[in-house]
């Protein structure tokens, strides 16, 4: 009997969310326990599935399931994963229980609100798994749009600050605009390809192979703009700082750590593999936008006075590196981009959680309200430093590996953009170290004299992320073994090869000359 792993992974948190929503309003503690239990069960289920994944499998997808859904229009409930989708699903199911732990006492003053927030977390988890697992383009679009609903309420109803409703509406409007453009492209794909199944559409011998060049480029743009908004790339990034700044830290972790990866994942899975010629034609515009995102996001982050908004702007810069790696059109660049998605989730997730602990203690995310925290909370300050150093890609921590691969892969074809992109590393050191200096070092204000260090629950919430940053910084092979075969298939699909090493060419030429002379 074949176990429907992915269907179970989607159904478990979805049903758990329904169960939490149906609990009585005065059962907030029960809601927390049920939510944590469901998220841990989902994590164990996905880990068990991942243990059976064969990176060098014969086909592009594993754990495939296809069930008729709307057969009149050829729409199926079709799911499956390659190595990239698998590691992103693992990232999702890891972050959710950590968010639940971190948010355990956030609603103690209003327990009637906690039940709804935790139910939304579970529903969102189901949709995050679904969007990475979907192999029917229409099903992908459904999950892509459905994710907006829980996030809208998590920001607008359960967020922080007076501007949370405006930020939620802005997030929704930007996302709906991108979704509308993608819907047009999805319809176009069906009209020209005759199916919604990704495996058929990506088949070089069929699917969209017969689409004329101009049409393919317009369809590419429909998907790309939607993914650029979700990613977010400059200049369609403006919703993110408002949304992250008005969110609870746990919401920001899932928003930036997972949901934004749907955009860059979609570029790899749909933009490149369905429209290879169009993707190559748009390389330079995307490279330029990526460079602007890298530099702009970093410079604006330096000037932020709110830690939540600062981290959000750093993510604009980091996503510039990811899109640069994707459109470098080299295996190193795309492997680095895929690895960057995961490592950014670890790094940014840790930063948002730690800032959340500070906000819970001080009631503010303003940098000016802190100082000298390491004197009274050394563990908190130490964890904050490690998370911050990972964000600036310090060697020995996992983001360094992915950033180095992006630089290596980009330099092979685009040396000037690669050199320009290195400015993002210098700027990252400025915004991270300056934030740490202003909040953790210096004189201790009297208002922070009784600030407590991390509790046991908080340590459990952030320690796994710190551990993974160190482990994959020293030994990234398990992640690379999973994503590299998927990247190789993408390179074959878009018919691009890595450039031969110049040193190797020179050595071969000299060796040949010597042989001839002898």
Short mmCIF file of C-alpha atoms in Angstrom, two decimals:
data_model
loop_
_atom_site.label_atom_id
_atom_site.label_comp_id
_atom_site.label_asym_id
_atom_site.label_seq_id
_atom_site.Cartn_x
_atom_site.Cartn_y
_atom_site.Cartn_z
CA UNK A 1 0.00 0.00 0.00
CA UNK A 2 1.33 3.40 -1.03
CA UNK A 3 1.03 6.01 1.71
CA UNK A 4 -0.40 9.34 0.47
CA UNK A 5 2.25 11.31 2.33
CA UNK A 6 1.55 14.73 0.91
CA UNK A 7 -2.23 14.51 1.19
CA UNK A 8 -1.84 13.50 4.84
CA UNK A 9 0.62 16.34 5.45
CA UNK A 10 -1.88 18.85 4.05
CA UNK A 11 -4.94 17.35 5.73
CA UNK A 12 -3.48 17.01 9.23
CA UNK A 13 -2.96 20.73 9.99
CA UNK A 14 -6.13 21.67 8.06
CA UNK A 15 -8.25 19.38 10.24
CA UNK A 16 -6.32 20.50 13.31
CA UNK A 17 -7.15 24.12 12.50
CA UNK A 18 -10.83 23.25 12.20
CA UNK A 19 -10.73 21.43 15.55
CA UNK A 20 -9.07 24.40 17.27
CA UNK A 21 -11.59 26.81 15.74
CA UNK A 22 -14.48 24.72 17.10
CA UNK A 23 -13.16 24.75 20.68
CA UNK A 24 -15.08 26.90 23.20
CA UNK A 25 -13.78 30.47 23.52
CA UNK A 26 -12.61 29.88 27.09
CA UNK A 27 -10.35 26.94 26.14
CA UNK A 28 -7.32 28.97 25.09
CA UNK A 29 -4.87 26.68 26.88
CA UNK A 30 -6.35 23.64 25.18
CA UNK A 31 -6.09 25.43 21.83
CA UNK A 32 -2.37 26.00 22.37
CA UNK A 33 -1.73 22.39 23.30
CA UNK A 34 -3.74 21.00 20.38
CA UNK A 35 -1.97 23.37 17.97
CA UNK A 36 1.48 22.42 19.22
CA UNK A 37 0.60 18.72 19.10
CA UNK A 38 -0.70 18.94 15.53
CA UNK A 39 2.34 20.91 14.32
CA UNK A 40 4.75 18.41 15.91
CA UNK A 41 2.81 15.50 14.39
CA UNK A 42 2.98 17.20 10.98
CA UNK A 43 6.73 17.71 11.41
CA UNK A 44 7.25 14.03 12.24
CA UNK A 45 5.11 12.99 9.27
CA UNK A 46 7.08 15.12 6.82
CA UNK A 47 10.41 13.99 8.29
CA UNK A 48 9.32 10.36 7.84
CA UNK A 49 8.42 11.14 4.23
CA UNK A 50 11.73 12.94 3.65
CA UNK A 51 13.64 9.93 4.97
CA UNK A 52 12.33 7.94 1.98
CA UNK A 53 13.20 10.60 -0.58
CA UNK A 54 15.77 9.47 -3.15
CA UNK A 55 17.71 12.53 -4.40
CA UNK A 56 18.86 10.69 -7.52
CA UNK A 57 15.44 9.24 -8.33
CA UNK A 58 14.64 8.45 -11.94
CA UNK A 59 11.82 10.99 -12.33
CA UNK A 60 11.60 14.71 -11.62
CA UNK A 61 8.99 14.22 -8.88
CA UNK A 62 8.47 11.79 -6.02
CA UNK A 63 5.54 10.95 -3.74
CA UNK A 64 3.22 11.83 -6.64
CA UNK A 65 -0.53 11.68 -6.17
CA UNK A 66 -3.08 12.58 -8.85
CA UNK A 67 -6.81 12.59 -8.15
CA UNK A 68 -9.50 14.02 -10.47
CA UNK A 69 -10.89 17.23 -9.02
CA UNK A 70 -12.76 19.14 -11.74
CA UNK A 71 -12.46 16.70 -14.68
CA UNK A 72 -14.59 18.86 -16.99
CA UNK A 73 -11.70 21.33 -17.13
CA UNK A 74 -8.86 18.87 -16.70
CA UNK A 75 -8.12 20.05 -13.15
CA UNK A 76 -6.62 17.53 -10.73
CA UNK A 77 -5.57 17.41 -7.13
CA UNK A 78 -2.00 16.59 -8.15
CA UNK A 79 0.90 16.78 -5.72
CA UNK A 80 4.52 15.69 -5.74
CA UNK A 81 7.92 17.03 -4.75
CA UNK A 82 11.43 17.38 -6.05
CA UNK A 83 14.37 18.18 -3.80
CA UNK A 84 13.72 21.93 -3.77
CA UNK A 85 10.05 21.58 -2.86
CA UNK A 86 10.91 19.02 -0.19
CA UNK A 87 13.41 21.21 1.66
CA UNK A 88 10.97 24.15 1.57
CA UNK A 89 8.21 21.97 3.01
CA UNK A 90 10.62 20.83 5.73
CA UNK A 91 11.43 24.48 6.45
CA UNK A 92 7.70 25.25 6.75
CA UNK A 93 6.84 22.43 9.13
CA UNK A 94 9.90 23.21 11.27
CA UNK A 95 9.12 26.92 11.69
CA UNK A 96 5.45 26.49 12.60
CA UNK A 97 5.88 24.66 15.95
CA UNK A 98 8.65 27.12 16.89
CA UNK A 99 6.27 30.00 16.20
CA UNK A 100 3.62 28.33 18.37
CA UNK A 101 6.12 27.97 21.24
CA UNK A 102 7.25 31.57 20.89
CA UNK A 103 3.65 32.87 20.88
CA UNK A 104 2.55 30.75 23.85
CA UNK A 105 1.87 33.65 26.23
CA UNK A 106 1.08 36.40 23.74
CA UNK A 107 -2.67 36.19 24.33
CA UNK A 108 -2.69 35.68 28.09
CA UNK A 109 -4.28 39.10 28.55
CA UNK A 110 -6.97 38.31 25.93
CA UNK A 111 -7.41 34.51 25.92
CA UNK A 112 -10.49 34.66 23.70
CA UNK A 113 -8.23 35.84 20.84
CA UNK A 114 -5.64 33.08 21.17
CA UNK A 115 -7.88 30.34 19.81
CA UNK A 116 -8.48 32.12 16.52
CA UNK A 117 -4.81 32.97 16.01
CA UNK A 118 -3.65 29.39 16.56
CA UNK A 119 -6.37 28.03 14.27
CA UNK A 120 -5.16 30.37 11.53
CA UNK A 121 -1.58 29.18 12.01
CA UNK A 122 -2.66 25.58 11.36
CA UNK A 123 -4.70 26.50 8.30
CA UNK A 124 -1.76 28.48 6.94
CA UNK A 125 0.57 25.52 7.51
CA UNK A 126 -1.68 23.28 5.41
CA UNK A 127 -1.67 25.82 2.59
CA UNK A 128 2.10 26.31 2.73
CA UNK A 129 2.64 22.58 2.30
CA UNK A 130 0.06 22.52 -0.48
CA UNK A 131 1.57 25.35 -2.50
CA UNK A 132 5.04 23.74 -2.56
CA UNK A 133 3.62 20.28 -3.29
CA UNK A 134 1.10 21.22 -6.00
CA UNK A 135 1.92 19.86 -9.48
CA UNK A 136 -1.29 21.03 -11.11
CA UNK A 137 -0.91 24.68 -12.13
CA UNK A 138 -4.50 25.52 -11.22
CA UNK A 139 -4.14 23.82 -7.83
CA UNK A 140 -0.96 25.81 -7.26
CA UNK A 141 -2.88 29.01 -8.04
CA UNK A 142 -5.63 28.04 -5.57
CA UNK A 143 -3.13 27.51 -2.74
CA UNK A 144 -1.21 30.63 -3.81
CA UNK A 145 -4.33 32.77 -3.39
CA UNK A 146 -5.87 30.92 -0.44
CA UNK A 147 -2.81 31.66 1.71
CA UNK A 148 -3.82 35.32 1.66
CA UNK A 149 -6.89 34.70 3.83
CA UNK A 150 -5.23 33.47 7.06
CA UNK A 151 -2.35 35.93 6.68
CA UNK A 152 -4.75 38.85 6.18
CA UNK A 153 -6.48 38.09 9.49
CA UNK A 154 -3.21 37.29 11.28
CA UNK A 155 -2.01 40.80 10.42
CA UNK A 156 -5.24 42.82 10.46
CA UNK A 157 -6.94 41.25 13.49
CA UNK A 158 -4.08 39.83 15.55
CA UNK A 159 -1.26 42.19 14.56
CA UNK A 160 0.26 45.03 16.55
CA UNK A 161 -0.07 48.78 16.27
CA UNK A 162 -2.77 51.06 14.94
CA UNK A 163 -1.62 50.60 11.34
CA UNK A 164 -2.15 46.85 11.25
CA UNK A 165 -5.44 47.01 9.34
CA UNK A 166 -3.99 49.30 6.71
CA UNK A 167 -0.94 47.02 6.39
CA UNK A 168 -3.21 43.98 6.02
CA UNK A 169 -5.23 45.67 3.28
CA UNK A 170 -2.06 46.75 1.47
CA UNK A 171 -0.72 43.20 1.64
CA UNK A 172 -4.00 41.85 0.30
CA UNK A 173 -4.26 44.35 -2.57
CA UNK A 174 -0.69 43.77 -3.77
CA UNK A 175 -1.13 40.02 -3.57
CA UNK A 176 -4.50 40.06 -5.33
CA UNK A 177 -3.04 42.14 -8.15
CA UNK A 178 -0.28 39.60 -8.65
CA UNK A 179 -2.75 36.75 -8.37
CA UNK A 180 -4.99 38.29 -11.03
CA UNK A 181 -2.08 38.51 -13.47
CA UNK A 182 -1.12 34.93 -12.72
CA UNK A 183 -4.70 33.75 -13.23
CA UNK A 184 -4.66 35.21 -16.74
CA UNK A 185 -1.39 33.41 -17.38
CA UNK A 186 -2.75 30.14 -15.93
CA UNK A 187 -5.72 30.32 -18.30
CA UNK A 188 -3.33 31.04 -21.17
CA UNK A 189 -1.21 28.05 -20.24
CA UNK A 190 -4.27 25.80 -20.38
CA UNK A 191 -5.44 27.24 -23.68
CA UNK A 192 -2.07 26.70 -25.36
CA UNK A 193 -0.93 23.63 -23.48
CA UNK A 194 -4.21 21.75 -23.17
CA UNK A 195 -3.55 20.68 -19.57
CA UNK A 196 -2.85 22.02 -16.10
CA UNK A 197 -0.41 19.26 -15.12
CA UNK A 198 3.06 20.68 -14.63
CA UNK A 199 4.82 17.51 -15.81
CA UNK A 200 2.99 17.62 -19.16
CA UNK A 201 3.44 21.36 -19.61
CA UNK A 202 7.17 21.16 -18.92
CA UNK A 203 7.66 18.29 -21.39
CA UNK A 204 9.99 19.61 -24.14
CA UNK A 205 8.25 17.35 -26.68
CA UNK A 206 4.75 18.61 -25.91
CA UNK A 207 2.95 20.91 -23.54
CA UNK A 208 3.95 24.49 -24.34
CA UNK A 209 6.61 23.57 -26.89
CA UNK A 210 4.51 24.89 -29.78
CA UNK A 211 3.68 28.30 -28.27
CA UNK A 212 4.99 31.22 -30.30
CA UNK A 213 7.76 33.35 -28.82
CA UNK A 214 5.71 36.50 -28.14
CA UNK A 215 2.93 34.59 -26.38
CA UNK A 216 5.40 32.67 -24.22
CA UNK A 217 7.00 35.93 -23.11
CA UNK A 218 3.65 37.42 -22.10
CA UNK A 219 2.75 34.26 -20.19
CA UNK A 220 6.16 34.37 -18.49
CA UNK A 221 5.48 37.96 -17.40
CA UNK A 222 2.10 37.01 -15.94
CA UNK A 223 3.75 34.49 -13.65
CA UNK A 224 6.87 36.53 -12.99
CA UNK A 225 5.12 39.71 -11.81
CA UNK A 226 2.98 37.67 -9.39
CA UNK A 227 6.08 35.95 -8.04
CA UNK A 228 8.06 39.21 -7.87
CA UNK A 229 5.32 40.74 -5.70
CA UNK A 230 5.29 37.71 -3.44
CA UNK A 231 9.11 37.48 -3.28
CA UNK A 232 9.24 40.63 -2.85
CA UNK A 233 11.42 42.41 -5.41
CA UNK A 234 11.94 46.11 -5.92
CA UNK A 235 9.78 48.06 -6.88
CA UNK A 236 6.80 45.89 -5.82
CA UNK A 237 8.18 45.30 -2.32
CA UNK A 238 6.50 48.14 -0.41
CA UNK A 239 3.84 45.95 1.20
CA UNK A 240 6.41 43.87 3.11
CA UNK A 241 7.87 46.42 5.60
CA UNK A 242 4.36 47.55 6.55
CA UNK A 243 3.07 43.99 6.88
CA UNK A 244 6.07 42.74 8.88
CA UNK A 245 6.18 45.87 11.03
CA UNK A 246 2.50 45.49 11.94
CA UNK A 247 2.60 41.72 12.49
CA UNK A 248 3.23 39.67 15.53
CA UNK A 249 6.76 38.28 15.40
CA UNK A 250 5.42 34.77 14.74
CA UNK A 251 3.38 35.99 11.80
CA UNK A 252 6.43 37.80 10.44
CA UNK A 253 8.46 34.57 10.70
CA UNK A 254 5.97 32.68 8.53
CA UNK A 255 5.40 35.62 6.19
CA UNK A 256 9.07 36.30 5.43
CA UNK A 257 10.52 32.90 6.27
CA UNK A 258 8.12 30.81 4.17
CA UNK A 259 5.42 32.66 2.22
CA UNK A 260 7.82 34.95 0.39
CA UNK A 261 9.73 31.86 -0.76
CA UNK A 262 6.69 30.89 -2.81
CA UNK A 263 7.68 33.70 -5.17
CA UNK A 264 11.25 32.56 -5.73
CA UNK A 265 10.21 28.89 -5.80
CA UNK A 266 7.64 29.77 -8.47
CA UNK A 267 10.33 31.44 -10.57
CA UNK A 268 12.37 28.24 -10.57
CA UNK A 269 9.48 25.83 -11.04
CA UNK A 270 7.20 27.75 -13.40
CA UNK A 271 8.96 30.73 -15.02
CA UNK A 272 12.13 28.86 -15.98
CA UNK A 273 10.82 25.40 -16.71
CA UNK A 274 7.60 26.30 -18.54
CA UNK A 275 9.04 29.24 -20.50
CA UNK A 276 12.78 28.56 -20.98
CA UNK A 277 13.22 30.85 -24.01
CA UNK A 278 11.36 33.72 -22.36
CA UNK A 279 13.34 33.24 -19.15
CA UNK A 280 16.62 33.57 -21.04
CA UNK A 281 15.31 36.62 -22.91
CA UNK A 282 14.44 38.37 -19.61
CA UNK A 283 17.73 37.56 -17.84
CA UNK A 284 19.21 41.05 -17.92
CA UNK A 285 16.08 42.94 -16.74
CA UNK A 286 15.75 40.51 -13.82
CA UNK A 287 19.47 40.76 -12.99
CA UNK A 288 19.19 44.56 -12.87
CA UNK A 289 16.09 44.41 -10.65
CA UNK A 290 17.90 41.95 -8.39
CA UNK A 291 20.87 44.29 -8.00
CA UNK A 292 18.58 47.21 -7.18
CA UNK A 293 16.81 45.06 -4.58
CA UNK A 294 20.13 44.05 -3.00
CA UNK A 295 21.50 47.56 -2.68
CA UNK A 296 18.24 49.42 -2.03
CA UNK A 297 17.01 47.00 0.64
CA UNK A 298 20.33 47.14 2.48
CA UNK A 299 20.64 50.95 2.38
CA UNK A 300 17.08 51.53 3.57
CA UNK A 301 17.55 48.93 6.33
CA UNK A 302 20.43 50.96 7.74
CA UNK A 303 18.13 53.94 8.33
CA UNK A 304 15.33 52.06 10.10
CA UNK A 305 14.46 52.83 13.71
CA UNK A 306 12.10 49.85 14.17
CA UNK A 307 13.70 46.39 14.39
CA UNK A 308 10.80 44.61 12.71
CA UNK A 309 10.92 46.94 9.70
CA UNK A 310 14.71 46.73 9.59
CA UNK A 311 14.60 42.94 9.29
CA UNK A 312 11.90 43.23 6.63
CA UNK A 313 14.09 45.53 4.51
CA UNK A 314 17.05 43.19 4.93
CA UNK A 315 14.85 40.50 3.40
CA UNK A 316 14.27 42.67 0.32
CA UNK A 317 18.05 42.66 -0.07
CA UNK A 318 18.36 38.92 0.57
CA UNK A 319 15.66 38.09 -1.96
CA UNK A 320 17.64 40.10 -4.48
CA UNK A 321 20.47 37.59 -4.00
CA UNK A 322 18.04 34.69 -4.49
CA UNK A 323 16.61 36.01 -7.76
CA UNK A 324 20.12 36.89 -8.94
CA UNK A 325 21.16 33.27 -8.39
CA UNK A 326 18.08 31.92 -10.16
CA UNK A 327 18.59 34.03 -13.28
CA UNK A 328 22.36 33.61 -13.34
CA UNK A 329 21.49 30.51 -15.41
CA UNK A 330 24.21 28.39 -13.83
CA UNK A 331 23.91 25.32 -11.65
CA UNK A 332 25.96 26.97 -8.87
CA UNK A 333 23.74 30.05 -8.91
CA UNK A 334 20.50 28.09 -8.83
CA UNK A 335 21.74 25.66 -6.16
CA UNK A 336 22.83 28.66 -4.12
CA UNK A 337 19.44 30.31 -4.61
CA UNK A 338 17.57 27.17 -3.51
CA UNK A 339 19.86 26.82 -0.49
CA UNK A 340 19.46 30.55 0.23
CA UNK A 341 15.69 30.13 0.52
CA UNK A 342 16.12 27.62 3.33
CA UNK A 343 18.96 29.38 5.12
CA UNK A 344 17.17 32.72 4.97
CA UNK A 345 14.22 31.06 6.68
CA UNK A 346 16.47 29.90 9.53
CA UNK A 347 18.26 33.24 9.87
CA UNK A 348 15.31 35.60 9.54
CA UNK A 349 13.09 33.32 11.58
CA UNK A 350 15.57 33.46 14.46
CA UNK A 351 15.87 37.26 14.20
CA UNK A 352 12.12 37.84 14.22
CA UNK A 353 11.60 35.49 17.17
CA UNK A 354 14.32 37.17 19.23
CA UNK A 355 12.96 40.63 18.44
CA UNK A 356 9.57 39.29 19.48
CA UNK A 357 10.98 38.32 22.86
CA UNK A 358 12.35 41.85 23.24
CA UNK A 359 9.01 43.39 22.24
CA UNK A 360 7.20 41.20 24.77
CA UNK A 361 9.49 42.48 27.52
CA UNK A 362 9.71 46.16 26.58
CA UNK A 363 6.45 46.68 24.71
CA UNK A 364 8.31 48.30 21.83
CA UNK A 365 10.35 47.36 18.75
CA UNK A 366 12.05 50.76 18.55
CA UNK A 367 15.84 50.51 18.61
CA UNK A 368 16.07 53.69 20.70
CA UNK A 369 14.16 51.99 23.56
CA UNK A 370 16.96 49.49 24.12
CA UNK A 371 20.63 49.49 25.08
CA UNK A 372 22.95 47.44 27.26
CA UNK A 373 20.68 44.38 27.13
CA UNK A 374 23.65 41.99 27.23
CA UNK A 375 24.32 43.08 30.84
CA UNK A 376 21.02 41.67 32.11
CA UNK A 377 20.18 39.09 29.41
CA UNK A 378 23.44 37.59 28.13
CA UNK A 379 21.83 34.50 26.59
CA UNK A 380 19.34 36.61 24.66
CA UNK A 381 22.12 38.91 23.47
CA UNK A 382 24.31 35.97 22.45
CA UNK A 383 21.57 34.32 20.43
CA UNK A 384 20.75 37.66 18.84
CA UNK A 385 24.39 38.06 17.82
CA UNK A 386 24.58 34.61 16.20
CA UNK A 387 21.33 35.20 14.29
CA UNK A 388 22.56 38.62 13.19
CA UNK A 389 25.93 37.29 12.04
CA UNK A 390 24.14 34.62 10.01
CA UNK A 391 22.14 37.36 8.30
CA UNK A 392 25.36 39.01 7.12
CA UNK A 393 26.59 35.59 5.90
CA UNK A 394 29.49 35.09 8.29
CA UNK A 395 31.64 32.08 7.23
CA UNK A 396 30.78 29.07 9.37
CA UNK A 397 27.06 29.84 9.36
CA UNK A 398 24.77 28.40 6.69
CA UNK A 399 23.83 31.59 4.74
CA UNK A 400 27.50 32.00 3.81
CA UNK A 401 27.44 28.82 1.74
CA UNK A 402 24.37 29.85 -0.24
CA UNK A 403 25.60 33.42 -0.76
CA UNK A 404 29.00 32.17 -1.93
CA UNK A 405 27.35 29.83 -4.47
CA UNK A 406 25.22 32.70 -5.78
CA UNK A 407 28.32 34.86 -6.25
CA UNK A 408 30.22 31.99 -7.87
CA UNK A 409 27.38 31.11 -10.23
CA UNK A 410 26.68 34.74 -11.17
CA UNK A 411 30.32 35.62 -11.81
CA UNK A 412 30.62 32.84 -14.39
CA UNK A 413 28.31 34.63 -16.86
CA UNK A 414 27.84 38.10 -15.32
CA UNK A 415 31.04 39.25 -13.57
CA UNK A 416 30.05 42.92 -13.28
CA UNK A 417 26.67 42.23 -11.57
CA UNK A 418 28.43 39.79 -9.23
CA UNK A 419 30.91 42.46 -8.22
CA UNK A 420 28.13 45.01 -7.67
CA UNK A 421 26.20 42.49 -5.58
CA UNK A 422 29.11 42.15 -3.15
CA UNK A 423 28.24 45.64 -1.88
CA UNK A 424 25.25 44.00 -0.23
CA UNK A 425 27.62 42.04 2.02
CA UNK A 426 29.32 45.23 3.23
CA UNK A 427 26.01 46.98 3.82
CA UNK A 428 24.69 43.92 5.68
CA UNK A 429 27.54 44.23 8.16
CA UNK A 430 26.54 47.85 8.74
CA UNK A 431 22.84 47.33 9.42
CA UNK A 432 23.26 44.18 11.52
CA UNK A 433 26.20 45.23 13.66
CA UNK A 434 24.86 48.75 14.19
CA UNK A 435 21.49 47.36 15.31
CA UNK A 436 23.25 44.98 17.70
CA UNK A 437 25.48 47.73 19.06
CA UNK A 438 22.58 50.09 19.74
CA UNK A 439 20.37 47.48 21.41
CA UNK A 440 22.70 45.06 23.18
CA UNK A 441 25.74 47.13 24.18
CA UNK A 442 26.37 50.46 25.89
CA UNK A 443 24.78 51.85 29.07
CA UNK A 444 21.78 50.03 30.50
CA UNK A 445 18.71 52.29 30.88
CA UNK A 446 16.93 52.14 34.23
CA UNK A 447 13.78 50.96 32.44
CA UNK A 448 15.60 47.76 31.39
CA UNK A 449 17.26 47.00 34.72
CA UNK A 450 14.80 44.18 35.45
CA UNK A 451 14.64 42.80 31.89
CA UNK A 452 14.77 39.02 32.18
CA UNK A 453 16.80 36.61 30.09
CA UNK A 454 15.34 33.89 27.86
CA UNK A 455 13.07 31.38 29.56
CA UNK A 456 13.26 27.67 28.91
CA UNK A 457 10.33 27.81 26.49
CA UNK A 458 11.94 30.65 24.55
CA UNK A 459 15.23 28.78 24.34
CA UNK A 460 13.40 25.77 22.88
CA UNK A 461 11.75 28.08 20.33
CA UNK A 462 14.99 29.56 18.98
CA UNK A 463 17.68 26.94 19.73
CA UNK A 464 16.79 24.62 16.79
CA UNK A 465 17.27 27.49 14.33
CA UNK A 466 20.63 28.47 15.81
CA UNK A 467 21.72 24.82 15.73
CA UNK A 468 20.72 24.45 12.08
CA UNK A 469 22.55 27.66 11.14
CA UNK A 470 25.73 26.17 12.59
CA UNK A 471 25.27 22.59 11.35
CA UNK A 472 24.48 23.51 7.75
CA UNK A 473 27.17 26.18 7.83
CA UNK A 474 29.75 23.49 8.49
CA UNK A 475 28.09 20.62 6.60
CA UNK A 476 25.62 21.77 3.89
CA UNK A 477 25.89 18.48 1.95
CA UNK A 478 22.46 17.05 2.93
CA UNK A 479 20.66 20.12 1.58
CA UNK A 480 22.80 20.30 -1.55
CA UNK A 481 22.32 16.58 -2.22
CA UNK A 482 18.56 17.19 -2.21
CA UNK A 483 18.44 20.32 -4.39
CA UNK A 484 21.25 19.63 -6.89
CA UNK A 485 19.42 16.95 -8.96
CA UNK A 486 16.41 19.27 -9.28
CA UNK A 487 18.70 22.11 -10.38
CA UNK A 488 20.36 19.85 -12.96
CA UNK A 489 16.95 18.98 -14.43
CA UNK A 490 16.08 22.68 -14.56
CA UNK A 491 19.32 23.42 -16.40
CA UNK A 492 18.51 20.68 -18.92
CA UNK A 493 14.98 22.02 -19.32
CA UNK A 494 16.14 25.53 -20.16
CA UNK A 495 18.97 24.12 -22.31
CA UNK A 496 21.79 25.98 -20.57
CA UNK A 497 25.20 24.63 -19.60
CA UNK A 498 27.70 25.89 -17.10
CA UNK A 499 30.71 27.64 -18.64
CA UNK A 500 33.89 25.61 -18.67
CA UNK A 501 36.41 26.76 -16.03
CA UNK A 502 38.97 29.11 -17.56
CA UNK A 503 41.79 27.52 -15.58
CA UNK A 504 40.86 24.09 -16.85
CA UNK A 505 40.78 25.33 -20.42
CA UNK A 506 44.20 26.94 -20.07
CA UNK A 507 45.65 23.81 -18.51
CA UNK A 508 44.24 21.61 -21.28
CA UNK A 509 45.62 23.87 -23.99
CA UNK A 510 49.11 23.95 -22.52
CA UNK A 511 49.05 20.22 -21.91
CA UNK A 512 48.03 19.59 -25.51
CA UNK A 513 50.80 21.84 -26.79
CA UNK A 514 53.38 20.02 -24.72
CA UNK A 515 52.16 16.69 -25.99
CA UNK A 516 52.42 17.80 -29.59
CA UNK A 517 55.94 19.15 -29.10
CA UNK A 518 57.04 15.86 -27.66
#
